[in-house]
Short mmCIF file of C-alpha atoms and ligand atoms in Angstrom, two decimals:
data_model
loop_
_atom_site.label_atom_id
_atom_site.label_comp_id
_atom_site.label_asym_id
_atom_site.label_seq_id
_atom_site.Cartn_x
_atom_site.Cartn_y
_atom_site.Cartn_z
CA UNK A 1 71.55 108.57 97.08
CA UNK A 2 72.19 106.12 94.20
CA UNK A 3 71.91 105.54 90.43
CA UNK A 4 68.31 104.46 89.68
CA UNK A 5 67.31 101.11 87.85
CA UNK A 6 65.90 103.49 85.08
CA UNK A 7 69.30 105.05 84.48
CA UNK A 8 71.15 101.99 84.16
CA UNK A 9 68.47 100.73 81.59
CA UNK A 10 68.95 104.03 79.84
CA UNK A 11 72.82 103.52 79.61
CA UNK A 12 72.25 100.04 78.20
CA UNK A 13 69.79 101.60 75.82
CA UNK A 14 72.23 104.24 74.58
CA UNK A 15 74.91 101.79 74.16
CA UNK A 16 72.76 99.51 72.10
CA UNK A 17 71.76 102.35 69.89
CA UNK A 18 75.25 102.75 69.04
CA UNK A 19 75.72 98.91 68.17
CA UNK A 20 75.52 97.67 64.71
CA UNK A 21 72.59 95.45 63.77
CA UNK A 22 73.01 91.83 64.52
CA UNK A 23 75.87 92.48 67.07
CA UNK A 24 76.53 91.33 70.65
CA UNK A 25 78.59 93.06 73.30
CA UNK A 26 80.09 91.04 76.14
CA UNK A 27 81.41 92.61 79.35
CA UNK A 28 82.75 90.24 82.25
CA UNK A 29 82.72 91.36 85.91
CA UNK A 30 85.81 91.88 88.10
CA UNK A 31 87.34 88.91 89.74
CA UNK A 32 88.04 88.58 93.51
CA UNK A 33 91.50 89.01 94.31
CA UNK A 34 93.46 87.22 97.01
CA UNK A 35 95.23 89.37 99.43
CA UNK A 36 96.85 86.56 101.53
CA UNK A 37 95.98 83.05 102.43
CA UNK A 38 92.15 82.72 102.85
CA UNK A 39 91.62 86.57 102.63
CA UNK A 40 90.61 88.61 99.78
CA UNK A 41 90.74 92.24 98.85
CA UNK A 42 87.52 93.91 99.26
CA UNK A 43 85.61 93.35 96.09
CA UNK A 44 85.19 96.10 93.70
CA UNK A 45 83.26 95.70 90.57
CA UNK A 46 84.62 96.76 87.21
CA UNK A 47 83.54 100.13 86.25
CA UNK A 48 82.22 99.25 82.78
CA UNK A 49 80.40 96.43 84.16
CA UNK A 50 79.00 98.59 86.95
CA UNK A 51 78.00 101.35 84.57
CA UNK A 52 75.79 99.02 82.54
CA UNK A 53 74.20 97.12 85.39
CA UNK A 54 74.78 98.26 88.93
CA UNK A 55 75.36 94.80 89.78
CA UNK A 56 78.13 94.30 92.33
CA UNK A 57 78.81 90.58 92.36
CA UNK A 58 81.88 88.75 90.83
CA UNK A 59 81.49 85.85 88.69
CA UNK A 60 79.23 87.41 86.14
CA UNK A 61 79.08 88.26 82.69
CA UNK A 62 76.83 90.85 80.92
CA UNK A 63 75.64 90.34 77.56
CA UNK A 64 73.72 92.72 75.37
CA UNK A 65 72.16 91.65 72.16
CA UNK A 66 70.04 94.53 70.51
CA UNK A 67 66.66 93.25 68.81
CA UNK A 68 67.10 89.85 70.33
CA UNK A 69 63.34 88.77 70.63
CA UNK A 70 63.90 86.73 73.93
CA UNK A 71 65.54 89.62 75.55
CA UNK A 72 68.27 92.02 74.89
CA UNK A 73 70.10 92.04 78.17
CA UNK A 74 71.42 88.70 79.33
CA UNK A 75 73.33 87.99 82.57
CA UNK A 76 75.25 85.10 83.71
CA UNK A 77 75.98 85.07 87.35
CA UNK A 78 76.01 83.04 90.49
CA UNK A 79 73.02 80.94 91.60
CA UNK A 80 71.63 81.73 95.14
CA UNK A 81 73.26 79.28 97.47
CA UNK A 82 72.17 79.17 101.12
CA UNK A 83 75.26 77.62 102.30
CA UNK A 84 77.72 80.13 100.57
CA UNK A 85 75.33 82.97 101.75
CA UNK A 86 75.52 81.88 105.18
CA UNK A 87 79.37 82.27 105.13
CA UNK A 88 79.78 85.05 102.64
CA UNK A 89 76.56 87.03 102.40
CA UNK A 90 73.82 87.67 99.86
CA UNK A 91 73.75 86.76 96.42
CA UNK A 92 71.03 88.18 93.94
CA UNK A 93 70.59 84.87 92.06
CA UNK A 94 69.15 84.68 88.58
CA UNK A 95 65.71 86.01 89.89
CA UNK A 96 67.34 88.80 91.67
CA UNK A 97 69.30 89.87 88.54
CA UNK A 98 66.15 89.99 86.83
CA UNK A 99 63.98 91.53 89.24
CA UNK A 100 66.42 94.17 90.72
CA UNK A 101 69.06 94.79 87.91
CA UNK A 102 66.66 94.57 84.87
CA UNK A 103 68.10 91.54 83.20
CA UNK A 104 65.67 90.00 80.54
CA UNK A 105 67.25 86.52 80.89
CA UNK A 106 69.66 85.16 83.56
CA UNK A 107 71.71 81.79 83.69
CA UNK A 108 74.10 80.38 86.04
CA UNK A 109 77.87 80.96 85.26
CA UNK A 110 78.17 77.31 85.21
CA UNK A 111 76.11 76.88 81.87
CA UNK A 112 78.08 79.74 80.16
CA UNK A 113 80.10 77.31 78.00
CA UNK A 114 77.03 75.85 76.77
CA UNK A 115 74.98 78.96 76.26
CA UNK A 116 77.25 81.78 75.07
CA UNK A 117 78.41 80.01 71.91
CA UNK A 118 74.73 79.99 70.91
CA UNK A 119 74.49 83.74 71.52
CA UNK A 120 77.76 84.44 69.40
CA UNK A 121 76.71 82.19 66.48
CA UNK A 122 75.86 84.23 63.39
CA UNK A 123 76.38 87.63 64.78
CA UNK A 124 78.18 89.83 62.49
CA UNK A 125 80.08 91.92 65.02
CA UNK A 126 81.16 91.22 68.70
CA UNK A 127 81.96 94.29 70.87
CA UNK A 128 84.55 93.35 73.56
CA UNK A 129 87.47 94.86 75.29
CA UNK A 130 90.19 92.53 74.37
CA UNK A 131 93.44 92.31 76.37
CA UNK A 132 92.05 93.19 80.04
CA UNK A 133 91.91 89.63 81.08
CA UNK A 134 94.16 86.77 79.45
CA UNK A 135 91.79 84.16 80.97
CA UNK A 136 88.55 85.68 79.65
CA UNK A 137 90.03 86.40 76.12
CA UNK A 138 90.88 82.72 76.06
CA UNK A 139 87.38 81.81 76.99
CA UNK A 140 86.07 84.01 74.22
CA UNK A 141 88.32 82.36 71.73
CA UNK A 142 87.37 78.98 72.86
CA UNK A 143 83.74 79.79 72.25
CA UNK A 144 84.48 81.19 68.68
CA UNK A 145 86.40 77.95 68.08
CA UNK A 146 83.48 75.75 69.21
CA UNK A 147 81.22 77.58 66.55
CA UNK A 148 84.10 77.22 63.93
CA UNK A 149 84.31 73.46 64.57
CA UNK A 150 80.69 73.15 63.42
CA UNK A 151 80.90 75.14 60.31
CA UNK A 152 80.32 72.07 58.22
CA UNK A 153 76.87 71.66 59.81
CA UNK A 154 76.02 75.24 58.92
CA UNK A 155 77.13 77.01 62.04
CA UNK A 156 78.41 80.65 61.32
CA UNK A 157 81.21 82.11 63.48
CA UNK A 158 81.01 85.95 64.31
CA UNK A 159 82.38 88.00 61.55
CA UNK A 160 84.32 90.91 63.19
CA UNK A 161 85.67 91.64 66.81
CA UNK A 162 85.36 95.46 67.67
CA UNK A 163 86.79 97.07 70.76
CA UNK A 164 84.08 98.07 72.94
CA UNK A 165 86.02 100.58 74.92
CA UNK A 166 85.67 103.32 72.56
CA UNK A 167 81.92 103.36 72.40
CA UNK A 168 81.29 102.86 75.94
CA UNK A 169 83.86 105.25 77.18
CA UNK A 170 82.44 108.01 75.25
CA UNK A 171 79.11 107.37 77.00
CA UNK A 172 80.84 107.48 80.32
CA UNK A 173 82.82 110.50 79.70
CA UNK A 174 79.63 112.85 79.74
CA UNK A 175 77.96 112.51 83.34
CA UNK A 176 74.22 112.60 83.96
CA UNK A 177 72.71 114.78 86.81
CA UNK A 178 72.61 111.71 89.02
CA UNK A 179 76.27 111.06 88.43
CA UNK A 180 77.17 114.60 89.20
CA UNK A 181 75.27 114.62 92.39
CA UNK A 182 77.43 111.47 93.51
CA UNK A 183 80.51 113.11 92.38
CA UNK A 184 79.51 116.19 94.24
CA UNK A 185 78.83 114.01 97.44
CA UNK A 186 82.45 112.36 96.97
CA UNK A 187 83.63 115.98 96.84
CA UNK A 188 82.03 117.01 99.91
CA UNK A 189 83.15 114.00 101.98
CA UNK A 190 86.57 114.43 100.67
CA UNK A 191 86.60 118.17 101.65
CA UNK A 192 85.66 117.30 105.26
CA UNK A 193 88.37 114.90 105.48
CA UNK A 194 91.16 117.37 104.20
CA UNK A 195 89.91 119.63 106.71
CA UNK A 196 90.04 117.13 109.57
CA UNK A 197 93.53 116.35 108.61
CA UNK A 198 94.53 119.94 108.68
CA UNK A 199 93.10 120.32 112.01
CA UNK A 200 94.91 117.43 113.45
CA UNK A 201 98.30 118.23 111.93
CA UNK A 202 101.17 119.49 114.01
CA UNK A 203 104.75 118.83 114.32
CA UNK A 204 105.55 115.25 115.61
CA UNK A 205 102.47 113.53 114.23
CA UNK A 206 103.15 110.91 111.74
CA UNK A 207 102.00 110.90 108.10
CA UNK A 208 100.07 107.66 108.68
CA UNK A 209 98.17 109.32 111.51
CA UNK A 210 96.94 111.85 109.02
CA UNK A 211 95.89 109.07 106.65
CA UNK A 212 93.83 107.62 109.28
CA UNK A 213 92.04 110.81 110.07
CA UNK A 214 91.12 110.90 106.22
CA UNK A 215 90.04 107.41 106.27
CA UNK A 216 88.09 107.82 109.27
CA UNK A 217 86.21 110.73 107.83
CA UNK A 218 85.58 108.89 104.52
CA UNK A 219 84.13 105.82 106.25
CA UNK A 220 81.88 107.42 108.60
CA UNK A 221 80.15 109.23 105.89
CA UNK A 222 79.42 105.91 103.87
CA UNK A 223 82.40 105.98 101.55
CA UNK A 224 84.28 103.12 103.20
CA UNK A 225 87.25 103.07 100.84
CA UNK A 226 89.35 105.74 99.14
CA UNK A 227 89.38 105.87 95.29
CA UNK A 228 93.19 105.30 95.23
CA UNK A 229 95.85 104.96 97.92
CA UNK A 230 96.12 108.27 99.98
CA UNK A 231 99.33 110.21 99.50
CA UNK A 232 100.48 111.95 102.74
CA UNK A 233 104.06 113.31 102.04
CA UNK A 234 105.69 115.79 104.22
CA UNK A 235 109.01 117.64 103.66
CA UNK A 236 110.87 116.29 100.58
CA UNK A 237 108.32 113.16 100.39
CA UNK A 238 106.02 115.79 98.68
CA UNK A 239 108.51 115.73 95.79
CA UNK A 240 108.12 112.08 95.21
CA UNK A 241 104.86 112.07 92.97
CA UNK A 242 103.53 108.80 93.88
CA UNK A 243 104.73 108.65 97.60
CA UNK A 244 102.73 105.90 99.35
CA UNK A 245 104.89 105.00 102.33
CA UNK A 246 103.05 107.49 104.59
CA UNK A 247 105.63 106.54 107.27
CA UNK A 248 107.52 109.67 108.45
CA UNK A 249 107.25 111.78 111.38
CA UNK A 250 106.38 115.24 110.31
CA UNK A 251 108.67 118.15 111.14
CA UNK A 252 108.29 121.61 112.21
CA UNK A 253 108.94 123.82 109.34
CA UNK A 254 108.05 121.45 106.64
CA UNK A 255 104.95 121.27 104.24
CA UNK A 256 102.90 118.22 103.98
CA UNK A 257 100.96 117.25 100.77
CA UNK A 258 97.89 115.07 100.85
CA UNK A 259 96.60 113.64 97.79
CA UNK A 260 93.42 111.66 98.77
CA UNK A 261 89.82 111.28 97.72
CA UNK A 262 86.92 108.94 98.73
CA UNK A 263 84.81 106.59 96.59
CA UNK A 264 81.23 107.32 97.10
CA UNK A 265 78.81 104.85 95.42
CA UNK A 266 81.55 103.96 92.88
CA UNK A 267 82.37 107.71 92.05
CA UNK A 268 85.70 109.00 92.74
CA UNK A 269 86.99 112.27 94.29
CA UNK A 270 90.46 113.35 93.66
CA UNK A 271 91.83 116.22 95.89
CA UNK A 272 95.12 117.75 96.84
CA UNK A 273 96.06 120.14 99.48
CA UNK A 274 99.26 121.39 100.49
CA UNK A 275 99.94 123.03 103.96
CA UNK A 276 102.40 123.66 106.65
CA UNK A 277 102.86 121.19 109.30
CA UNK A 278 103.15 124.01 111.95
CA UNK A 279 100.13 126.13 110.42
CA UNK A 280 102.38 128.83 109.04
CA UNK A 281 104.03 129.17 105.57
CA UNK A 282 107.65 130.37 105.45
CA UNK A 283 108.42 132.92 102.64
CA UNK A 284 109.61 130.32 100.13
CA UNK A 285 106.69 127.84 100.82
CA UNK A 286 104.41 130.72 100.49
CA UNK A 287 105.73 132.06 97.26
CA UNK A 288 105.64 128.42 95.69
CA UNK A 289 102.19 127.81 97.07
CA UNK A 290 100.89 131.02 95.72
CA UNK A 291 102.27 130.37 92.19
CA UNK A 292 100.54 127.07 92.13
CA UNK A 293 97.37 128.44 93.22
CA UNK A 294 97.59 131.21 90.54
CA UNK A 295 98.24 128.54 87.99
CA UNK A 296 95.31 126.48 89.06
CA UNK A 297 92.96 129.41 89.15
CA UNK A 298 94.08 130.25 85.59
CA UNK A 299 93.57 126.60 84.52
CA UNK A 300 90.03 126.47 85.98
CA UNK A 301 89.20 129.77 84.14
CA UNK A 302 89.89 127.74 80.94
CA UNK A 303 87.23 125.26 81.62
CA UNK A 304 83.83 125.77 79.68
CA UNK A 305 81.98 124.46 76.93
CA UNK A 306 83.81 124.87 73.46
CA UNK A 307 87.27 125.26 75.15
CA UNK A 308 89.49 122.50 74.34
CA UNK A 309 91.05 119.98 76.77
CA UNK A 310 94.71 121.38 76.54
CA UNK A 311 93.66 125.00 77.23
CA UNK A 312 93.83 124.41 80.98
CA UNK A 313 97.27 122.59 80.68
CA UNK A 314 98.66 125.56 78.56
CA UNK A 315 97.49 127.97 81.17
CA UNK A 316 99.44 126.36 83.95
CA UNK A 317 102.58 126.28 81.84
CA UNK A 318 102.53 129.86 81.23
CA UNK A 319 101.76 130.81 84.82
CA UNK A 320 104.37 128.48 86.43
CA UNK A 321 107.12 129.22 83.83
CA UNK A 322 106.59 133.12 84.35
CA UNK A 323 106.48 132.52 88.20
CA UNK A 324 109.68 130.50 88.32
CA UNK A 325 111.36 133.29 86.43
CA UNK A 326 110.11 135.98 88.66
CA UNK A 327 111.17 134.15 91.68
CA UNK A 328 114.67 133.60 90.08
CA UNK A 329 114.38 129.74 89.85
CA UNK A 330 114.39 129.74 85.97
CA UNK A 331 116.39 132.03 84.02
CA UNK A 332 115.56 133.17 80.25
CA UNK A 333 112.72 134.34 78.12
CA UNK A 334 109.26 132.84 79.17
CA UNK A 335 108.49 131.76 75.73
CA UNK A 336 111.76 130.11 74.96
CA UNK A 337 111.67 128.34 78.37
CA UNK A 338 108.11 127.04 77.53
CA UNK A 339 109.21 125.94 74.22
CA UNK A 340 112.36 124.11 75.65
CA UNK A 341 110.01 122.70 78.40
CA UNK A 342 112.36 124.07 81.14
CA UNK A 343 109.44 123.84 83.61
CA UNK A 344 109.71 120.06 83.49
CA UNK A 345 112.49 120.14 86.21
CA UNK A 346 109.67 121.49 88.46
CA UNK A 347 106.48 120.55 86.77
CA UNK A 348 106.65 117.08 85.32
CA UNK A 349 102.81 115.98 84.76
CA UNK A 350 99.91 117.16 83.40
CA UNK A 351 97.39 119.53 84.67
CA UNK A 352 94.57 116.90 85.14
CA UNK A 353 92.58 113.97 83.84
CA UNK A 354 89.09 112.93 83.41
CA UNK A 355 87.26 111.98 86.61
CA UNK A 356 84.41 109.57 87.29
CA UNK A 357 83.94 105.82 88.12
CA UNK A 358 87.58 105.66 87.84
CA UNK A 359 89.97 108.22 89.36
CA UNK A 360 91.77 108.22 86.10
CA UNK A 361 88.60 108.08 84.12
CA UNK A 362 88.07 106.95 80.66
CA UNK A 363 87.26 108.91 77.56
CA UNK A 364 89.70 110.05 74.71
CA UNK A 365 91.53 113.48 75.14
CA UNK A 366 92.08 113.98 71.40
CA UNK A 367 89.37 113.34 68.68
CA UNK A 368 90.54 113.07 65.14
CA UNK A 369 94.05 114.27 66.25
CA UNK A 370 92.48 117.60 67.92
CA UNK A 371 92.28 118.07 71.48
CA UNK A 372 88.71 117.24 72.64
CA UNK A 373 86.28 120.20 73.10
CA UNK A 374 84.50 120.35 76.64
CA UNK A 375 80.93 119.72 77.06
CA UNK A 376 78.55 120.13 79.90
CA UNK A 377 78.78 117.14 82.08
CA UNK A 378 82.39 116.40 81.60
CA UNK A 379 84.29 116.05 84.80
CA UNK A 380 87.88 116.49 85.48
CA UNK A 381 90.71 117.32 87.87
CA UNK A 382 92.75 120.53 87.73
CA UNK A 383 95.99 119.79 89.57
CA UNK A 384 99.25 121.88 88.97
CA UNK A 385 102.18 121.27 91.12
CA UNK A 386 105.74 122.54 91.72
CA UNK A 387 108.28 120.20 93.09
CA UNK A 388 111.74 121.42 93.68
CA UNK A 389 114.10 118.49 94.18
CA UNK A 390 116.20 118.32 97.35
CA UNK A 391 119.04 117.62 95.29
CA UNK A 392 118.55 120.64 92.95
CA UNK A 393 121.97 122.46 93.26
CA UNK A 394 120.83 125.23 90.71
CA UNK A 395 118.53 126.81 93.34
CA UNK A 396 119.20 128.26 96.71
CA UNK A 397 119.00 125.79 99.68
CA UNK A 398 115.78 127.32 100.97
CA UNK A 399 113.80 126.34 98.11
CA UNK A 400 115.04 122.61 97.98
CA UNK A 401 112.57 120.00 98.99
CA UNK A 402 109.33 122.17 98.66
CA UNK A 403 106.66 120.32 96.81
CA UNK A 404 103.26 121.69 96.28
CA UNK A 405 100.24 120.45 94.42
CA UNK A 406 96.70 121.73 94.75
CA UNK A 407 94.05 119.63 93.09
CA UNK A 408 90.19 120.14 92.74
CA UNK A 409 87.54 118.32 91.02
CA UNK A 410 85.57 120.41 88.25
CA UNK A 411 82.46 119.87 86.49
CA UNK A 412 81.94 121.35 82.97
CA UNK A 413 78.42 123.33 83.13
CA UNK A 414 76.40 125.27 80.43
CA UNK A 415 77.86 128.30 81.55
CA UNK A 416 81.44 127.43 82.51
CA UNK A 417 82.46 125.11 85.35
CA UNK A 418 81.86 124.27 88.91
CA UNK A 419 84.37 123.24 91.42
CA UNK A 420 82.94 120.42 93.45
CA UNK A 421 85.75 120.12 95.92
CA UNK A 422 85.59 123.71 96.93
CA UNK A 423 84.65 122.95 100.68
CA UNK A 424 88.38 122.68 101.85
CA UNK A 425 90.35 125.99 102.26
CA UNK A 426 92.81 126.75 99.59
CA UNK A 427 94.35 130.20 100.00
CA UNK A 428 97.18 130.69 102.38
CA UNK A 429 95.08 132.92 104.73
CA UNK A 430 92.16 130.38 104.74
CA UNK A 431 94.68 127.55 105.60
CA UNK A 432 96.44 129.40 108.26
CA UNK A 433 93.10 130.57 109.79
CA UNK A 434 91.77 127.14 109.98
CA UNK A 435 95.11 125.55 111.38
CA UNK A 436 95.21 128.51 113.92
CA UNK A 437 91.87 127.46 115.34
CA UNK A 438 91.10 124.58 117.65
CA UNK A 439 91.76 120.90 116.43
CA UNK A 440 88.88 118.57 116.78
N1 LIG B 501 95.69 110.84 92.88
C1 LIG B 501 96.20 110.66 91.52
C2 LIG B 501 96.05 111.77 90.76
O1 LIG B 501 96.07 112.87 91.29
O2 LIG B 501 96.17 111.73 89.58
MN1 MN B 502 95.19 113.36 93.15
MN1 MN B 503 94.36 113.54 89.99
#
């Protein structure tokens, strides 16, 4: 289950169709990052570079030149090197990049300073995402200056620089059938991991032990890495939105919030479930949980072609504000409270974000100052939450320190939407039934 060579070619073709005549696009690969002396973080290709090539090696630069006679897709990459490959593993080399990844022309990275200025020379427009890498920005400028220094001999420096992000990210925003299959698989693996964590949870277990269950389930299904650092926050830790320490022993009577998703073949899942450490919600926990769930379902009902991006978020604000008033946690008229953003003490983030190769995926949320209209193939999270600070003296003690988020991954379809992380229990009854059953 992978993206086909033909699909990568289609993506390049679609991008080149948007580029102006006599232009060039340049996309550098990600760099290896050192973790500690002589050790590296596992290499993960830059999402834009992957999207256009499927080539997952560092030290490479992808170049697209629509209409170029000698080939439109040029790749600079590492040469084959038997000694380095003996130590570090396979390199596609110049031939591999042409045969397997469809490059028309390939050159060794060591020759880029000699060759790239020649490719830039005389182009009217350069598409490049400036500002992501200081080193690469400088390299581009040095190539341009190399051309400028030869103006007296007739060399023509490139006319204009245009940010590549806007065009490329608009393409990435609408997912193909093959991408949706990978996202669905990431959702399935992630659902199995959340189920495993629920089954292994009981008072006295440490947060990092549940994290280990998640990672085990991801890796055994071929998703070796999470799409982002897993959050396992029990008790008041759930109220720290980016709690990553995952170090506490979980107590009887507390909830635990798990926000974790795998990355499968480069595509992310992003799923949150909140459940009682001992398997049974107490009345306050249940009331907050059911309110967040109601908000989440109301938001999912607002996802369909033609609806705009913010409708789902607006739905969560209405349900949560009304619910907090009904529970006595906020006082006043619902409409005035929404206007005054009174919910922000409890619900301080947005209801979701685009999802894809990046967990917070690319794509504009507004177009011409209007919220974007949803189209089939767009994929997003829906993740309202309520977090009652342990220090909130305005609410009764029984409510303090409760943090609940429920997050699912949703694909816009022709008719409405499909929840692709639905394999993991979500209602109070489903969660309590699962946790009452035998652990694994
Ligand atoms: N896990 C990051 C997020 O939910 O946005
Ligand atoms: Mn999340
Ligand atoms: Mn999210």
